[in-house]
Short mmCIF file of C-alpha atoms in Angstrom, two decimals:
data_model
loop_
_atom_site.label_atom_id
_atom_site.label_comp_id
_atom_site.label_asym_id
_atom_site.label_seq_id
_atom_site.Cartn_x
_atom_site.Cartn_y
_atom_site.Cartn_z
CA MET M 25 3.69 19.37 4.39
CA THR M 26 3.64 20.47 0.67
CA GLU M 27 0.53 19.58 -1.36
CA SER M 28 0.59 17.14 -4.25
CA LYS M 29 0.81 18.09 -7.80
CA VAL M 30 0.27 16.20 -10.83
CA TRP M 31 2.78 16.62 -13.68
CA THR M 32 3.08 15.40 -17.32
CA GLU M 33 5.43 16.23 -20.10
CA GLN M 34 2.75 19.22 -21.15
CA GLY M 35 3.55 20.52 -17.51
CA PHE M 36 1.50 20.78 -14.18
CA VAL M 37 -2.12 19.74 -14.57
CA ALA M 38 -4.67 22.38 -13.18
CA ASN M 39 -7.58 21.70 -11.50
CA ASP M 40 -7.14 17.16 -11.48
CA PRO M 41 -10.22 16.04 -11.23
CA TRP M 42 -8.92 12.44 -9.33
CA GLN M 43 -9.28 11.66 -6.16
CA ILE M 44 -8.06 8.11 -3.84
CA VAL M 45 -10.78 7.27 -1.76
CA GLU M 46 -11.29 4.21 0.38
CA PHE M 47 -14.56 2.50 -0.24
CA GLN M 48 -17.06 2.30 1.86
CA ASP M 49 -21.17 1.65 0.51
CA GLU M 50 -20.95 4.17 -1.89
CA LEU M 51 -18.40 6.20 -4.32
CA PRO M 52 -17.83 10.01 -3.17
CA GLU M 53 -19.07 12.49 -6.90
CA GLY M 54 -17.17 12.89 -9.08
CA ASP M 55 -13.84 10.72 -10.50
CA VAL M 56 -12.44 8.79 -8.15
CA ILE M 57 -9.41 5.77 -7.36
CA VAL M 58 -10.05 3.07 -5.89
CA PRO M 59 -7.72 -0.01 -4.09
CA LEU M 60 -7.86 -3.04 -6.82
CA GLU M 61 -9.57 -5.09 -4.19
CA ALA M 62 -12.67 -2.64 -4.10
CA PHE M 63 -12.13 -2.16 -7.94
CA VAL M 64 -13.11 -5.84 -8.21
CA ALA M 65 -15.57 -5.80 -6.03
CA LEU M 66 -17.63 -2.88 -7.48
CA SER M 67 -20.90 -4.15 -9.09
CA ASP M 68 -21.12 -3.00 -12.76
CA GLU M 69 -23.82 -0.45 -12.23
CA GLN M 70 -21.01 1.36 -9.59
CA ARG M 71 -18.39 0.77 -12.82
CA HIS M 72 -20.28 2.26 -15.04
CA GLY M 73 -22.03 5.38 -13.05
CA VAL M 74 -25.79 3.63 -12.74
CA GLY M 75 -28.04 5.63 -10.55
CA LEU M 76 -25.61 8.56 -10.02
CA GLU M 77 -27.72 12.35 -9.57
CA PRO M 78 -29.69 13.67 -12.58
CA GLY M 79 -27.57 15.83 -15.34
CA ARG M 80 -24.19 13.87 -14.64
CA ASN M 81 -24.67 10.28 -16.45
CA THR M 82 -20.94 8.79 -16.16
CA ARG M 83 -18.34 8.53 -13.36
CA ARG M 84 -15.17 7.48 -14.35
CA ILE M 85 -13.24 4.93 -11.90
CA GLY M 86 -9.27 4.16 -11.44
CA VAL M 87 -7.63 1.68 -10.02
CA LEU M 88 -5.09 2.32 -7.52
CA ILE M 89 -2.25 -0.68 -7.17
CA SER M 90 -0.01 -0.92 -4.17
CA PRO M 91 2.74 -3.33 -4.56
CA ASP M 92 1.53 -6.28 -3.23
CA ASP M 93 -1.36 -6.18 -5.26
CA GLU M 94 -1.05 -8.36 -9.02
CA PRO M 95 -2.19 -5.74 -11.51
CA GLU M 96 -3.27 -9.45 -14.14
CA THR M 97 -6.26 -9.63 -11.65
CA ILE M 98 -8.16 -6.85 -13.15
CA ALA M 99 -6.74 -8.02 -17.13
CA ASP M 100 -10.55 -8.47 -18.46
CA MET M 101 -11.36 -5.35 -16.89
CA LEU M 102 -8.80 -2.80 -18.40
CA GLY M 103 -11.61 -1.11 -20.66
CA GLN M 104 -13.44 0.21 -17.70
CA ILE M 105 -10.71 1.56 -16.21
CA ALA M 106 -9.45 5.34 -16.87
CA LEU M 107 -6.35 5.73 -15.14
CA VAL M 108 -4.50 3.39 -13.05
CA ALA M 109 -2.29 4.91 -10.09
CA ILE M 110 -0.09 3.10 -8.81
CA ASP M 111 1.34 3.48 -5.59
CA PHE M 112 4.90 4.33 -4.51
CA PRO M 113 4.74 4.18 -0.68
CA LYS M 114 8.69 4.55 -0.43
CA PHE M 115 11.09 5.23 -2.96
CA SER M 116 13.14 2.15 -2.46
CA ASP M 117 10.60 -0.03 -3.33
CA GLY M 118 10.78 -0.60 -7.01
CA ARG M 119 7.74 -3.64 -7.48
CA GLY M 120 5.65 0.15 -9.14
CA PHE M 121 8.05 -0.05 -12.61
CA SER M 122 6.99 -3.84 -13.18
CA HIS M 123 3.06 -2.74 -12.89
CA ALA M 124 3.64 -0.07 -14.99
CA ALA M 125 5.23 -2.23 -18.01
CA MET M 126 3.21 -5.35 -17.34
CA LEU M 127 0.24 -3.46 -17.96
CA ARG M 128 1.34 -1.28 -20.99
CA GLU M 129 3.90 -4.53 -22.54
CA GLN M 130 1.73 -7.20 -21.72
CA LEU M 131 -1.59 -6.35 -20.46
CA GLY M 132 -2.08 -3.75 -23.19
CA TYR M 133 -3.86 -0.81 -21.28
CA GLY M 134 -3.67 2.45 -23.07
CA GLY M 135 -4.98 4.73 -20.64
CA GLU M 136 -3.42 7.02 -18.47
CA ILE M 137 -0.60 5.30 -15.52
CA ARG M 138 -0.44 7.18 -12.56
CA ALA M 139 2.58 7.44 -9.45
CA VAL M 140 1.24 8.27 -6.64
CA GLY M 141 3.40 8.51 -3.18
CA ASP M 142 6.72 8.56 -2.75
CA VAL M 143 7.92 10.17 -6.31
CA LEU M 144 11.55 11.66 -6.69
CA ILE M 145 12.91 13.72 -9.39
CA ASP M 146 15.32 10.82 -9.95
CA GLN M 147 12.64 8.05 -10.39
CA ILE M 148 10.66 10.21 -12.92
CA PRO M 149 12.38 9.75 -16.34
CA LEU M 150 12.31 5.77 -15.45
CA MET M 151 8.94 5.89 -15.38
CA ARG M 152 8.31 7.58 -18.05
CA ARG M 153 10.11 4.88 -20.00
CA VAL M 154 8.37 1.58 -18.28
CA GLY M 155 4.72 3.71 -19.43
CA PHE M 156 3.85 6.21 -16.55
CA ASP M 157 2.21 9.31 -18.04
CA SER M 158 1.71 11.15 -14.85
CA PHE M 159 3.10 11.75 -11.60
CA SER M 160 1.40 13.08 -8.41
CA VAL M 161 4.30 14.82 -7.04
CA LYS M 162 4.91 16.12 -2.81
CA SER M 163 8.50 16.54 -2.96
CA ALA M 164 9.71 19.64 -2.53
CA THR M 165 12.44 19.45 -4.47
CA THR M 166 10.92 17.18 -7.07
CA LEU M 167 8.54 20.19 -7.42
CA LYS M 168 10.95 22.62 -8.00
CA ARG M 169 12.94 21.08 -10.29
CA LEU M 170 9.71 20.11 -12.36
CA GLU M 171 8.58 23.55 -12.75
CA GLU M 172 11.95 24.87 -13.77
CA GLY M 173 11.59 22.38 -16.78
CA ARG M 174 14.13 19.91 -15.35
CA PRO M 175 13.21 16.62 -15.59
CA GLY M 176 16.18 14.69 -15.85
CA GLY M 177 16.94 11.74 -17.39
CA ILE M 178 19.58 10.71 -19.89
CA SER M 179 18.89 10.95 -23.70
CA LEU M 180 20.75 7.50 -24.83
CA HIS M 181 19.30 3.56 -24.06
CA TYR M 182 20.55 0.75 -24.49
CA GLN M 183 16.85 -0.97 -24.77
CA PRO M 184 14.04 -0.41 -25.53
CA THR M 185 10.97 -0.26 -23.13
CA ALA M 186 7.24 0.90 -23.47
CA LYS M 187 7.76 4.37 -24.30
CA ASP M 188 9.12 3.98 -28.29
CA ALA M 189 12.56 5.78 -28.82
CA GLN M 190 14.00 6.66 -31.39
CA ALA M 191 17.01 4.23 -32.81
CA GLY M 192 20.37 6.34 -31.99
CA GLN M 193 23.19 7.16 -34.57
CA GLY M 194 25.90 4.23 -34.78
CA TYR M 195 25.03 1.40 -33.47
CA SER M 196 21.40 0.42 -33.72
CA TRP M 197 20.56 -0.82 -30.07
CA ARG M 198 20.86 2.55 -28.99
CA ARG M 199 17.66 3.92 -28.11
CA ARG M 200 17.13 8.34 -27.95
CA SER M 201 14.41 9.49 -25.17
CA ALA M 202 11.94 12.01 -26.71
#
């Protein structure tokens, strides 16, 4: 199985510090992504990194949103969340697109949104339009295309989205991708 790599518009991320964990009694060291239900159950001290070893007084905590989760659950906590990872357990489940759009457009989340799971090359341009910033990619074909600098997509769109685009020439309702 191919190892997962994190990709952004700037290229692949070397030494990505984030790890997805199942919350037990104690969080491991480092930057962690926990399931939404576990994040809500964390104490304020755990969310803010209190009690970590000397020399490391902060920890970044991210939230993993599954297709069945409701992002509104954490609306009042978004300021405490460094990264929201949205799970795509299979490529045909598009609920993650709606979750990202809701986080950006309705809840005003300005932090990093990462797609994890079954992320394919055909989805990345559309994911970028609804607000995703980074992508944890396992697919060999997708990795190859991204390494070649070919993320795909189209340059003209008929509707605005979470990601700003310039109006196209000739029609005020057309938008160009950056």
